[in-house]
Short mmCIF file of C-alpha atoms in Angstrom, two decimals:
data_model
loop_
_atom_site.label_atom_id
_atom_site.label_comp_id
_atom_site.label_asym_id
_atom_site.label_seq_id
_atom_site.Cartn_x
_atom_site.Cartn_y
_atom_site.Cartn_z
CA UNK A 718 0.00 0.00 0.00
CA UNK A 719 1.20 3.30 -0.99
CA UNK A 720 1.98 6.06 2.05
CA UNK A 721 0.65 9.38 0.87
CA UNK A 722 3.63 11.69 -0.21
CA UNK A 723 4.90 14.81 1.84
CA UNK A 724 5.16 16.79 -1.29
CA UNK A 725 1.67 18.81 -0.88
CA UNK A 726 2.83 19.71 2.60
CA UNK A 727 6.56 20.68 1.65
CA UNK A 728 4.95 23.33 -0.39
CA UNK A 729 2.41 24.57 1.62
CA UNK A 730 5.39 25.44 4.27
CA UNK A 731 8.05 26.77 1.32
CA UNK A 732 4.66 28.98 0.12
CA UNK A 733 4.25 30.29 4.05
CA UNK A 734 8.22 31.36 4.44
CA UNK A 735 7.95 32.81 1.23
CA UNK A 736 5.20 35.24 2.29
CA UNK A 737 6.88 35.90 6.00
CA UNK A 738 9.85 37.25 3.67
CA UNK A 739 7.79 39.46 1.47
CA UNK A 740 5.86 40.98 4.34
CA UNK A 741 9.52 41.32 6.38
CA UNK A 742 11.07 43.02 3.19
CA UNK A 743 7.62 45.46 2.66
CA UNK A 744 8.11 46.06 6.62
CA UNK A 745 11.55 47.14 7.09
CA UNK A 746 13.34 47.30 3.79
CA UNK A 747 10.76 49.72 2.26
CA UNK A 748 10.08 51.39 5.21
CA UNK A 749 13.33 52.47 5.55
CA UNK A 750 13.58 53.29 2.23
CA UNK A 751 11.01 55.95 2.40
CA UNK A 752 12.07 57.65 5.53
CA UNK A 753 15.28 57.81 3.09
CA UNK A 754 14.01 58.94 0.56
CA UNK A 755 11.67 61.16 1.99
CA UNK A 756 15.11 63.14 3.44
CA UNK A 757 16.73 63.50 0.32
CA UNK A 758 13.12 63.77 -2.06
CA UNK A 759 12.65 60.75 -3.68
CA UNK A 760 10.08 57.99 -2.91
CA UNK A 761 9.76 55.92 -5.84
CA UNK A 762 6.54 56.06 -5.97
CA UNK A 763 6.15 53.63 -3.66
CA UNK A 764 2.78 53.78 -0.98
CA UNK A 765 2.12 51.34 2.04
CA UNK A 766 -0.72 50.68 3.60
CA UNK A 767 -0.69 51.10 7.21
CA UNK A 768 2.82 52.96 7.64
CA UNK A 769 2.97 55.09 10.82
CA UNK A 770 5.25 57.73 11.78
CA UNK A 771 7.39 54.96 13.59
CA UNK A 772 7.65 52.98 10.47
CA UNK A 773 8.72 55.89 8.76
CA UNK A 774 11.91 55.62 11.07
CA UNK A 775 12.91 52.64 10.34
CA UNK A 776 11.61 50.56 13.46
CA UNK A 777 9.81 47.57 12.90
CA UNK A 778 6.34 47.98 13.83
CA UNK A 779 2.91 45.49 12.72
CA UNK A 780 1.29 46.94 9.97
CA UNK A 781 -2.51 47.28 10.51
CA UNK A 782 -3.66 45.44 6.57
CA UNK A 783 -7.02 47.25 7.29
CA UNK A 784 -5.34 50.46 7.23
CA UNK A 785 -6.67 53.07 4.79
CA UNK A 786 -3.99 53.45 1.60
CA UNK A 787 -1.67 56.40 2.29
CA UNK A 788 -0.05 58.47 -0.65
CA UNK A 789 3.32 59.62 -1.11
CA UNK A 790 2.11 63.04 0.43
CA UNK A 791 0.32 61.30 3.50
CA UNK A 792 3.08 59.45 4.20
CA UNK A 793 4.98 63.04 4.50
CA UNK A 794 2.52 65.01 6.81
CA UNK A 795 2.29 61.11 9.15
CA UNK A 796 5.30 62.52 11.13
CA UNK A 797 3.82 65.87 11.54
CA UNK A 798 0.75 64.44 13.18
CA UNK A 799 2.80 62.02 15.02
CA UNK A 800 4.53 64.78 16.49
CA UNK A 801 1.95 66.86 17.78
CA UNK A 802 1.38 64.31 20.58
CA UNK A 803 -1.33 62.35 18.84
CA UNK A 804 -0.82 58.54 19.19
CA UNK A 805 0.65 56.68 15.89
CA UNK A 806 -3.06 55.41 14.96
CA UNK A 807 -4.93 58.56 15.16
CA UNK A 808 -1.50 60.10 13.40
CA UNK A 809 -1.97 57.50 10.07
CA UNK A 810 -5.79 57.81 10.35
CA UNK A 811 -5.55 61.72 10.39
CA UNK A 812 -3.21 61.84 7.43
CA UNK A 813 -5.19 59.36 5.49
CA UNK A 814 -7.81 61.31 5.68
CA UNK A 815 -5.94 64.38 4.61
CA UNK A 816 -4.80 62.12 1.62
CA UNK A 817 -8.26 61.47 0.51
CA UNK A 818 -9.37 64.86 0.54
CA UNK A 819 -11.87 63.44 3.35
CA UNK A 820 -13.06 66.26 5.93
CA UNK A 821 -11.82 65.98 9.51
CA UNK A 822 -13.38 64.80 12.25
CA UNK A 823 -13.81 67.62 14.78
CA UNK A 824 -10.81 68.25 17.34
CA UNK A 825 -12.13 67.17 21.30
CA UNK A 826 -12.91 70.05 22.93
CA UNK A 827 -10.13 71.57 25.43
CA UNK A 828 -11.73 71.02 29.07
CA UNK A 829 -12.27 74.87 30.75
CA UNK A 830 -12.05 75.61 34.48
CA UNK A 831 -14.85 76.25 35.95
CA UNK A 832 -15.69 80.36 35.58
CA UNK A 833 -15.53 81.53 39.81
CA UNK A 834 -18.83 82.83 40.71
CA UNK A 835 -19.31 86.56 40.95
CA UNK A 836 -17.25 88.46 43.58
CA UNK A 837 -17.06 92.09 43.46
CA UNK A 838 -13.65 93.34 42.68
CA UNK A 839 -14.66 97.05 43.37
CA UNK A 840 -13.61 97.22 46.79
CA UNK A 841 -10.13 96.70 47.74
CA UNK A 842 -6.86 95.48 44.96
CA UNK A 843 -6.23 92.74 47.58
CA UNK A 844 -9.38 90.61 47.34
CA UNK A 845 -13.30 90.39 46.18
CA UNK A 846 -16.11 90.41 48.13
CA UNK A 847 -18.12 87.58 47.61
CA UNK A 848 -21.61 86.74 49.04
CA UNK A 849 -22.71 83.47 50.34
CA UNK A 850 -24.77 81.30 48.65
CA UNK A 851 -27.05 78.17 49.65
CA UNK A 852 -25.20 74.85 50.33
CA UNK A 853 -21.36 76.69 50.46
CA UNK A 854 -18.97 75.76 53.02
CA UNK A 855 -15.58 77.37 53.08
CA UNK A 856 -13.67 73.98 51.43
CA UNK A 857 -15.89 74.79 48.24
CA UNK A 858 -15.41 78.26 48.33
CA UNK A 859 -11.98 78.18 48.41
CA UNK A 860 -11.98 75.55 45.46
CA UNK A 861 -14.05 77.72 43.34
CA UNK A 862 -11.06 80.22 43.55
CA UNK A 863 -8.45 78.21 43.67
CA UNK A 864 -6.83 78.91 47.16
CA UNK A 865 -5.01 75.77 47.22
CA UNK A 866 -3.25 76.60 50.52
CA UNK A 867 0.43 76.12 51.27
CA UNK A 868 2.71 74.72 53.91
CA UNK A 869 0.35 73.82 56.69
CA UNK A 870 -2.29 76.13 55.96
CA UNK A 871 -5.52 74.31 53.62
CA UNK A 872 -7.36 76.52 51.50
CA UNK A 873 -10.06 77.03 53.86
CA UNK A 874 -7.80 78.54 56.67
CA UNK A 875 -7.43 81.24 54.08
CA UNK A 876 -10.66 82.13 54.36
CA UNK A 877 -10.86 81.76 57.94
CA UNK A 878 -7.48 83.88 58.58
CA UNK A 879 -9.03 86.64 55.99
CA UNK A 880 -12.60 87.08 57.62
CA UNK A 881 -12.02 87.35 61.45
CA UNK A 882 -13.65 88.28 63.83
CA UNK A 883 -16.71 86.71 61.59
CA UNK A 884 -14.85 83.04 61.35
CA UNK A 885 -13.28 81.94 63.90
CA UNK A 886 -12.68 78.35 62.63
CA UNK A 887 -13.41 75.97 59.91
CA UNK A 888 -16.08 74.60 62.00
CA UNK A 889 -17.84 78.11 62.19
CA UNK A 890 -21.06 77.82 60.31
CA UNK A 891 -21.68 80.39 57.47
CA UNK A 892 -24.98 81.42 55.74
CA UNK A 893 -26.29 83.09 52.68
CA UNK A 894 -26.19 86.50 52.47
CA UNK A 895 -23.18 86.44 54.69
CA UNK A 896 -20.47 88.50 52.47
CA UNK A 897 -16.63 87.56 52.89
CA UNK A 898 -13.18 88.33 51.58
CA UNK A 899 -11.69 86.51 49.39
CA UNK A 900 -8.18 86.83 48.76
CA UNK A 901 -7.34 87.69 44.66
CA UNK A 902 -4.31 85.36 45.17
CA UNK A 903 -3.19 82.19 47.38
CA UNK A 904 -2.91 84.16 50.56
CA UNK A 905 -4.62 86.06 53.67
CA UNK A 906 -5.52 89.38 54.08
CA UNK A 907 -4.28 90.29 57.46
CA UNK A 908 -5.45 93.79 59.29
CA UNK A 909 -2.84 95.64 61.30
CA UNK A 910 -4.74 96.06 65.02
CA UNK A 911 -1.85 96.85 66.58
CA UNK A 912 1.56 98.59 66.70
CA UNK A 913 3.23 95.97 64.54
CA UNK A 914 6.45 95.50 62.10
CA UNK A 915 6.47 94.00 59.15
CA UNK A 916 9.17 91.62 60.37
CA UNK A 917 7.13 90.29 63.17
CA UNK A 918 4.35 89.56 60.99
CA UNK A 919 6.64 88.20 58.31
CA UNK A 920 7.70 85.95 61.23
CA UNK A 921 3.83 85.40 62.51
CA UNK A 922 3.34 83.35 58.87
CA UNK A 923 6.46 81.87 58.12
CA UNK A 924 7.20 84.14 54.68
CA UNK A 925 10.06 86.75 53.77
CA UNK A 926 9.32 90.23 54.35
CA UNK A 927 9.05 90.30 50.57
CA UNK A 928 5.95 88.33 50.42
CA UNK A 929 4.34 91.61 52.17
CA UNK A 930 6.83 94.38 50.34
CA UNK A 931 5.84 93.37 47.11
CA UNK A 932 4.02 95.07 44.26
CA UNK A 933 0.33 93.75 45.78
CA UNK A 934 0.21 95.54 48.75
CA UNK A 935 1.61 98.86 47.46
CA UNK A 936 3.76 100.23 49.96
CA UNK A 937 5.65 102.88 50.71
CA UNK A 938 9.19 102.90 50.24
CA UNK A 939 9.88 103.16 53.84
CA UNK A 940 7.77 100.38 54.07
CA UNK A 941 5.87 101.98 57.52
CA UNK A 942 2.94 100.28 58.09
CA UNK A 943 -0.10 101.56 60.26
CA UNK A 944 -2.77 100.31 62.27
CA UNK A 945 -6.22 99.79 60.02
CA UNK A 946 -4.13 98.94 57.37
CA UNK A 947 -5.32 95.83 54.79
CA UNK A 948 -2.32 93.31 53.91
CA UNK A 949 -2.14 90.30 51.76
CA UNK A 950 0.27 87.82 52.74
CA UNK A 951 1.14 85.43 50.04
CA UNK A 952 1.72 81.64 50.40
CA UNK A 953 1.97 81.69 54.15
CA UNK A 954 3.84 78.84 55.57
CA UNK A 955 1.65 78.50 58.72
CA UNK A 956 -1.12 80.80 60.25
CA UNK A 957 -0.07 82.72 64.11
CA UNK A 958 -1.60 81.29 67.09
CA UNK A 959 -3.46 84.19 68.93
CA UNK A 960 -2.23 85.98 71.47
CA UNK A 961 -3.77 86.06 74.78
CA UNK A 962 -1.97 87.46 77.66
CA UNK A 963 -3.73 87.97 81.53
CA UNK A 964 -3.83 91.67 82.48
CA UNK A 965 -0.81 93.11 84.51
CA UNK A 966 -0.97 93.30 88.48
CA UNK A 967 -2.90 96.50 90.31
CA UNK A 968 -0.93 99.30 90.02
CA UNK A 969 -1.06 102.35 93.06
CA UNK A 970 -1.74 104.73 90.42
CA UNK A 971 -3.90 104.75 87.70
CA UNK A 972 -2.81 106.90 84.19
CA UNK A 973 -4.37 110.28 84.08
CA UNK A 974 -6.92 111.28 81.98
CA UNK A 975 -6.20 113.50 79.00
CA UNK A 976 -7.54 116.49 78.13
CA UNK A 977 -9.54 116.19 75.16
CA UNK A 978 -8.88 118.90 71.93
CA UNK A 979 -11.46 120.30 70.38
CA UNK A 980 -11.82 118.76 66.81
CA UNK A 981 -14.39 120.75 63.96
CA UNK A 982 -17.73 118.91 63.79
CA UNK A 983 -16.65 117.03 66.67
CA UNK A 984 -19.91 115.48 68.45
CA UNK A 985 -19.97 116.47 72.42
CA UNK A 986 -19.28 113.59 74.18
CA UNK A 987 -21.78 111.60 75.96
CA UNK A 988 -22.93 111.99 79.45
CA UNK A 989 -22.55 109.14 82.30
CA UNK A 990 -20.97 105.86 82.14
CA UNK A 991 -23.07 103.36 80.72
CA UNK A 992 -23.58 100.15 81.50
CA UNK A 993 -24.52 96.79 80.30
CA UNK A 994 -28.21 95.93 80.69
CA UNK A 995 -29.19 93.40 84.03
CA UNK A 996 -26.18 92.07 85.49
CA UNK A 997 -24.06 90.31 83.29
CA UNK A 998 -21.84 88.98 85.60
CA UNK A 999 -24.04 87.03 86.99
CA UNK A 1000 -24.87 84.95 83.73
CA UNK A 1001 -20.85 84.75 82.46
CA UNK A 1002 -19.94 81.37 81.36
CA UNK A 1003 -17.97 79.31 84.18
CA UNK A 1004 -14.48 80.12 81.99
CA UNK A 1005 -15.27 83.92 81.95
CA UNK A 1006 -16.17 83.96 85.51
CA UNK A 1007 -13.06 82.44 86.28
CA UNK A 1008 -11.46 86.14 85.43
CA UNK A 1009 -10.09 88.17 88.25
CA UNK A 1010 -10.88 91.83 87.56
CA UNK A 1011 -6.84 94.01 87.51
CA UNK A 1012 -5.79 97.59 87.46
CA UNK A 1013 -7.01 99.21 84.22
CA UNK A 1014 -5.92 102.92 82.77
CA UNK A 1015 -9.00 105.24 84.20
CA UNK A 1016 -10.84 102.57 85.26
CA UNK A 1017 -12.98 101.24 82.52
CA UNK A 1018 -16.35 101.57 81.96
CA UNK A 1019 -18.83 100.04 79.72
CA UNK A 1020 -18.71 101.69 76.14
CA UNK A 1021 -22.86 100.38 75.88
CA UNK A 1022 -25.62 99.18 76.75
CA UNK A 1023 -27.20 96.12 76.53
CA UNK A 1024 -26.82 92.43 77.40
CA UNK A 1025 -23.48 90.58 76.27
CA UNK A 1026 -24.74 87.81 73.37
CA UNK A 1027 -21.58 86.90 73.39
CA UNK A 1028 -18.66 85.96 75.73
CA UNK A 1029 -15.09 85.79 76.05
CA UNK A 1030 -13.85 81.91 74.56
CA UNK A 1031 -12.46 79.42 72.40
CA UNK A 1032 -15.84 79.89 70.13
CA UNK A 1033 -14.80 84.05 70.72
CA UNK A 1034 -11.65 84.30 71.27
CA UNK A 1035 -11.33 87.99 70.48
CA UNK A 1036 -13.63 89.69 72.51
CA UNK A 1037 -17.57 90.10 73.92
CA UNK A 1038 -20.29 91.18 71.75
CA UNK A 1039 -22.81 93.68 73.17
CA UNK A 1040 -26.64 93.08 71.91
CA UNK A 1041 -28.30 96.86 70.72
CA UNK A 1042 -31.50 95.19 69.62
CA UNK A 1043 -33.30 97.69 72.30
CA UNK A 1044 -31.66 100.36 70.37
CA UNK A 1045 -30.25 99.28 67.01
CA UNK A 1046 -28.06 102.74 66.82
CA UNK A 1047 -27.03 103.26 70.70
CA UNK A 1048 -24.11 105.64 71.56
CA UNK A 1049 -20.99 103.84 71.10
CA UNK A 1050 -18.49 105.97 73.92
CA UNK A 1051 -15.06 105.37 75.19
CA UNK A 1052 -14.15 102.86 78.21
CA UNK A 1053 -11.09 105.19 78.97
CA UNK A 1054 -9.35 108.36 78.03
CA UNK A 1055 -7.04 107.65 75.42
CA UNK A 1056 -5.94 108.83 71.60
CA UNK A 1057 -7.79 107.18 68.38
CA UNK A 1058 -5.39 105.30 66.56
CA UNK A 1059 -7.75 104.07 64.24
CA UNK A 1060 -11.23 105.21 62.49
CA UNK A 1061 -12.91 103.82 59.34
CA UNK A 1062 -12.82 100.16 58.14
CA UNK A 1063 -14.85 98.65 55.41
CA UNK A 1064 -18.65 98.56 55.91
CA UNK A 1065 -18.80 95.50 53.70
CA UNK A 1066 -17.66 92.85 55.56
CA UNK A 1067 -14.92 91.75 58.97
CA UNK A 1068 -15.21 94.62 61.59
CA UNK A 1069 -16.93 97.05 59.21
CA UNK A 1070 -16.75 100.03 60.44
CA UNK A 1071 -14.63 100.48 63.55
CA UNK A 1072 -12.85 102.76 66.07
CA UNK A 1073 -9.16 101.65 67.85
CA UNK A 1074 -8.29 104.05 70.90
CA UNK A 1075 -4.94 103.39 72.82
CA UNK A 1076 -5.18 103.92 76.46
CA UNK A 1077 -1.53 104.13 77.85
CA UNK A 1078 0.00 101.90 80.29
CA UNK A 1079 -0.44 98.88 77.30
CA UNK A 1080 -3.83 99.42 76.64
CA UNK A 1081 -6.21 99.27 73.61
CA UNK A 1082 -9.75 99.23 73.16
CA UNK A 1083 -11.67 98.48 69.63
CA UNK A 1084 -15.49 99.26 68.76
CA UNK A 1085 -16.29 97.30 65.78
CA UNK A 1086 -19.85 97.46 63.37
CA UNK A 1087 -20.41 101.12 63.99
CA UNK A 1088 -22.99 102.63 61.61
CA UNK A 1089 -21.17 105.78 61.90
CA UNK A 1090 -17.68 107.30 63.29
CA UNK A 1091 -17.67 110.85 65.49
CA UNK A 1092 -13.65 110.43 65.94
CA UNK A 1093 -10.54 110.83 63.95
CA UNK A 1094 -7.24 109.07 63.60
CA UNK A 1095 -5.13 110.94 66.16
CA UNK A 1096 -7.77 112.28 67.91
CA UNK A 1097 -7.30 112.54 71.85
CA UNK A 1098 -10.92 111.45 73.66
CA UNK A 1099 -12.30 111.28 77.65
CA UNK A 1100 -13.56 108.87 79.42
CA UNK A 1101 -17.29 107.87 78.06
CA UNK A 1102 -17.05 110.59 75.07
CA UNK A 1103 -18.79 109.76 71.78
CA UNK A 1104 -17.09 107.27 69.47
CA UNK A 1105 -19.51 106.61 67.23
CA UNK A 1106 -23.30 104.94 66.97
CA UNK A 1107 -23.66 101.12 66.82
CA UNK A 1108 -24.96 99.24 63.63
CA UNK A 1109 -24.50 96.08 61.85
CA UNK A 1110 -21.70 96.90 59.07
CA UNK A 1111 -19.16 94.41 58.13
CA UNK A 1112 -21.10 91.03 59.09
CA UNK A 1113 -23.19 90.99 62.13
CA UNK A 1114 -26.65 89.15 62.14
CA UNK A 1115 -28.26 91.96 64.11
CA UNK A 1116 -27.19 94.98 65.50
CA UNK A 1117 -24.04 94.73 68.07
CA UNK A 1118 -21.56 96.30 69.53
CA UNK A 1119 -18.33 93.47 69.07
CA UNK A 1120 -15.66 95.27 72.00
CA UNK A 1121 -11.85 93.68 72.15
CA UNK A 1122 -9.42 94.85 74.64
CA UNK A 1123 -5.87 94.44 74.67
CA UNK A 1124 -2.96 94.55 76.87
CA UNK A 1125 0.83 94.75 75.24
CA UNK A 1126 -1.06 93.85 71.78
CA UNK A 1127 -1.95 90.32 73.57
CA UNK A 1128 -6.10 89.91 73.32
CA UNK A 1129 -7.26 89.75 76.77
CA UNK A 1130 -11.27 89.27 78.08
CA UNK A 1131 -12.69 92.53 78.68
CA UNK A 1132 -14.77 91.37 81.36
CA UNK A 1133 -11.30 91.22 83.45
CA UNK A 1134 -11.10 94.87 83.22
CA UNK A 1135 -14.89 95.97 82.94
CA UNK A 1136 -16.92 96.77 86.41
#
């Protein structure tokens, strides 16, 4: 019996190397040959189907046989696609289509950041004033204009740090309608209460004086700095803890009250020393009733009238707030003889409008939410004269008198030196 000969299979495996070689030769010999000759300007005529930018440089790459037939001019503008960033398939299928006088598919659309809601930029070159809206929290807020923080500080604690004595925390609870400051660049606006440098507050945040000397802030070449005065520190390394100091042991001799000058338009200053509605020291929190009433300048008196809302703490750390919803506009008068330091502000959000008056002996007082001023800067005032009227500028949800005290610039509670 005859065994069936191996000659049908012989061939079948001469015909299959044959056609490796041809499609090895059309891969790298030709392909090389036309990134050759497409150097010096001479293709041959020859076209490929399938031939990317890679092949095109002589590296062995697959060739797609689905591919769409490419021309000698195709084959030229491949590259091009391939390098502006597109990947080799889109390249070939880009330049095809170029060949073929086919239209182009539309390019994807560039992804835009979100447009930041509307803050008014009227107001101050250091930051917008933007209002509150239902559902914000200061995380998104701060995302929506990119405060991205830096060093220690998140984005939010540049919010916080920009809008005291409103926020005291990140925990503080905001609402609509409530208006803040929002810093035009990663930063915090800090207000200058007291009689500081602009190295100590350079040191406060962790930056080089230069983060507060440069063009933003517009300085003077002296670079003097005054109380009042708005500053944006940028990209602040950490945030100061607050200074709280007790107030200083009695003293024999209490400092003398000036004599007041006589200023034009000046409004006579009030009559008696007022004091707060009830008797608030009888409903203090345990902390604030743990205070131990010291010496003070003159003896300080109450600078209103009305019941505290809200005392002395961790949730206040700055000072008391004095409610004036019996009379929304009361006389606002000095708890000692001093000199103004400060008077004006920004009724649109923080203090809003607000009087500082330096006492002597280490002193300071600040009135904050006035709705009007009847002092100037520099400006030497008795004991229970007219400072202004009370109000609700800057953000207060009702009208209040917001009172800080001070001793050696350190915030102290001003139910230690009150009667």
């Amino acid at each position: 019996m005859r065994r069936p000969g191996l000659r049908p299979v012989f061939h079948a495996v001469i015909l299959l190397l044959a056609s490796g070689a041809a499609l090895y030769a059309a891969t790298h010999s030709y392909g090389r040959g036309f990134a050759q000759g497409g150097d010096s300007g001479a293709t041959d005529g020859l076209s490929f189907p399938g031939v990317s930018a890679a092949v095109a440089r002589g590296e062995p790459r697959a060739l797609p046989l689905a591919a769409a037939p490419l021309t000698q001019a195709s084959i030229a503008t491949a590259p091009a696609e391939a390098a502006s960033g597109l990947p080799d398939n889109e390249a070939l299928r880009l330049a095809a289509s170029r060949a073929a006088g086919e239209p182009l598919p539309p390019a994807a659309p560039t992804p835009t950041p979100p447009a930041e809601p509307p803050c008014d930029r009227t107001v101050s070159p250091l930051y917008c004033v933007y209002t509150v809206q239902p559902a914000d929290t200061l995380s998104k807020i701060a995302t929506q204009f990119g405060l991205k923080g830096s060093g220690t500080v998140p984005g939010y604690e540049l919010l916080v740090q920009s809008n005291k004595p409103d926020i005291v925390s990140a925990d503080d609870f905001i609402q609509p309608g409530q208006r803040l400051r929002v810093p035009l660049k990663n930063g915090i606006v800090h207000v200058v209460l007291t009689g500081e440098t602009l190295s100590e507050i350079a040191a406060a945040f962790g930056v080089d004086t230069s983060a507060i000397t440069d063009a933003t802030n517009s300085l003077p070449a002296s670079g003097v700095i005054t109380i009042g005065q708005e500053l944006l520190i940028s990209e602040p390394a950490r945030v100061p803890a607050p200074k709280l100091a007790a107030a200083p042991t009695p003293t024999a001799t209490p400092s003398p009250e000036p004599t007041p000058t006589t200023v034009p338009g000046e409004t006579p200053a009030a009559t008696g020393s007022p004091a707060p509605t009830g008797t608030p020291r009888a409903t203090r929190t345990p902390a604030a009733a743990t205070a131990t009433p010291r010496s003070r300048p003159s003896a300080f008196i109450w600078p209103a009238t009305g019941p505290i809302s809200s005392y002395f703490g961790p949730a206040h750390p700055l000072g008391i707030d004095i409610d004036l919803y019996a009379n929304p506009n009361a006389p606002i008068v000095a708890a000692a003889a001093g000199t103004v330091t400060f008077a004006g502000g920004n009724p649109c959000c923080s203090y809003g409008l607000y009087v500082i008056v330096d006492h002597g002996n280490g002193y300071t007082t600040l009135y904050a939410h006035l709705s009007s001023i009847n002092v100037s800067q520099g400006q030497r005032v008795t004991q229970g004269q007219l400072l202004g009227l009370g109000g609700r500028t800057g953000y207060a949800t009702g009208n209040h008198l917001h009172f800080e005290v001070r001793y050696n610039d350190a915030v102290i509670d001003p139910l230690s030196v009150l009667p």
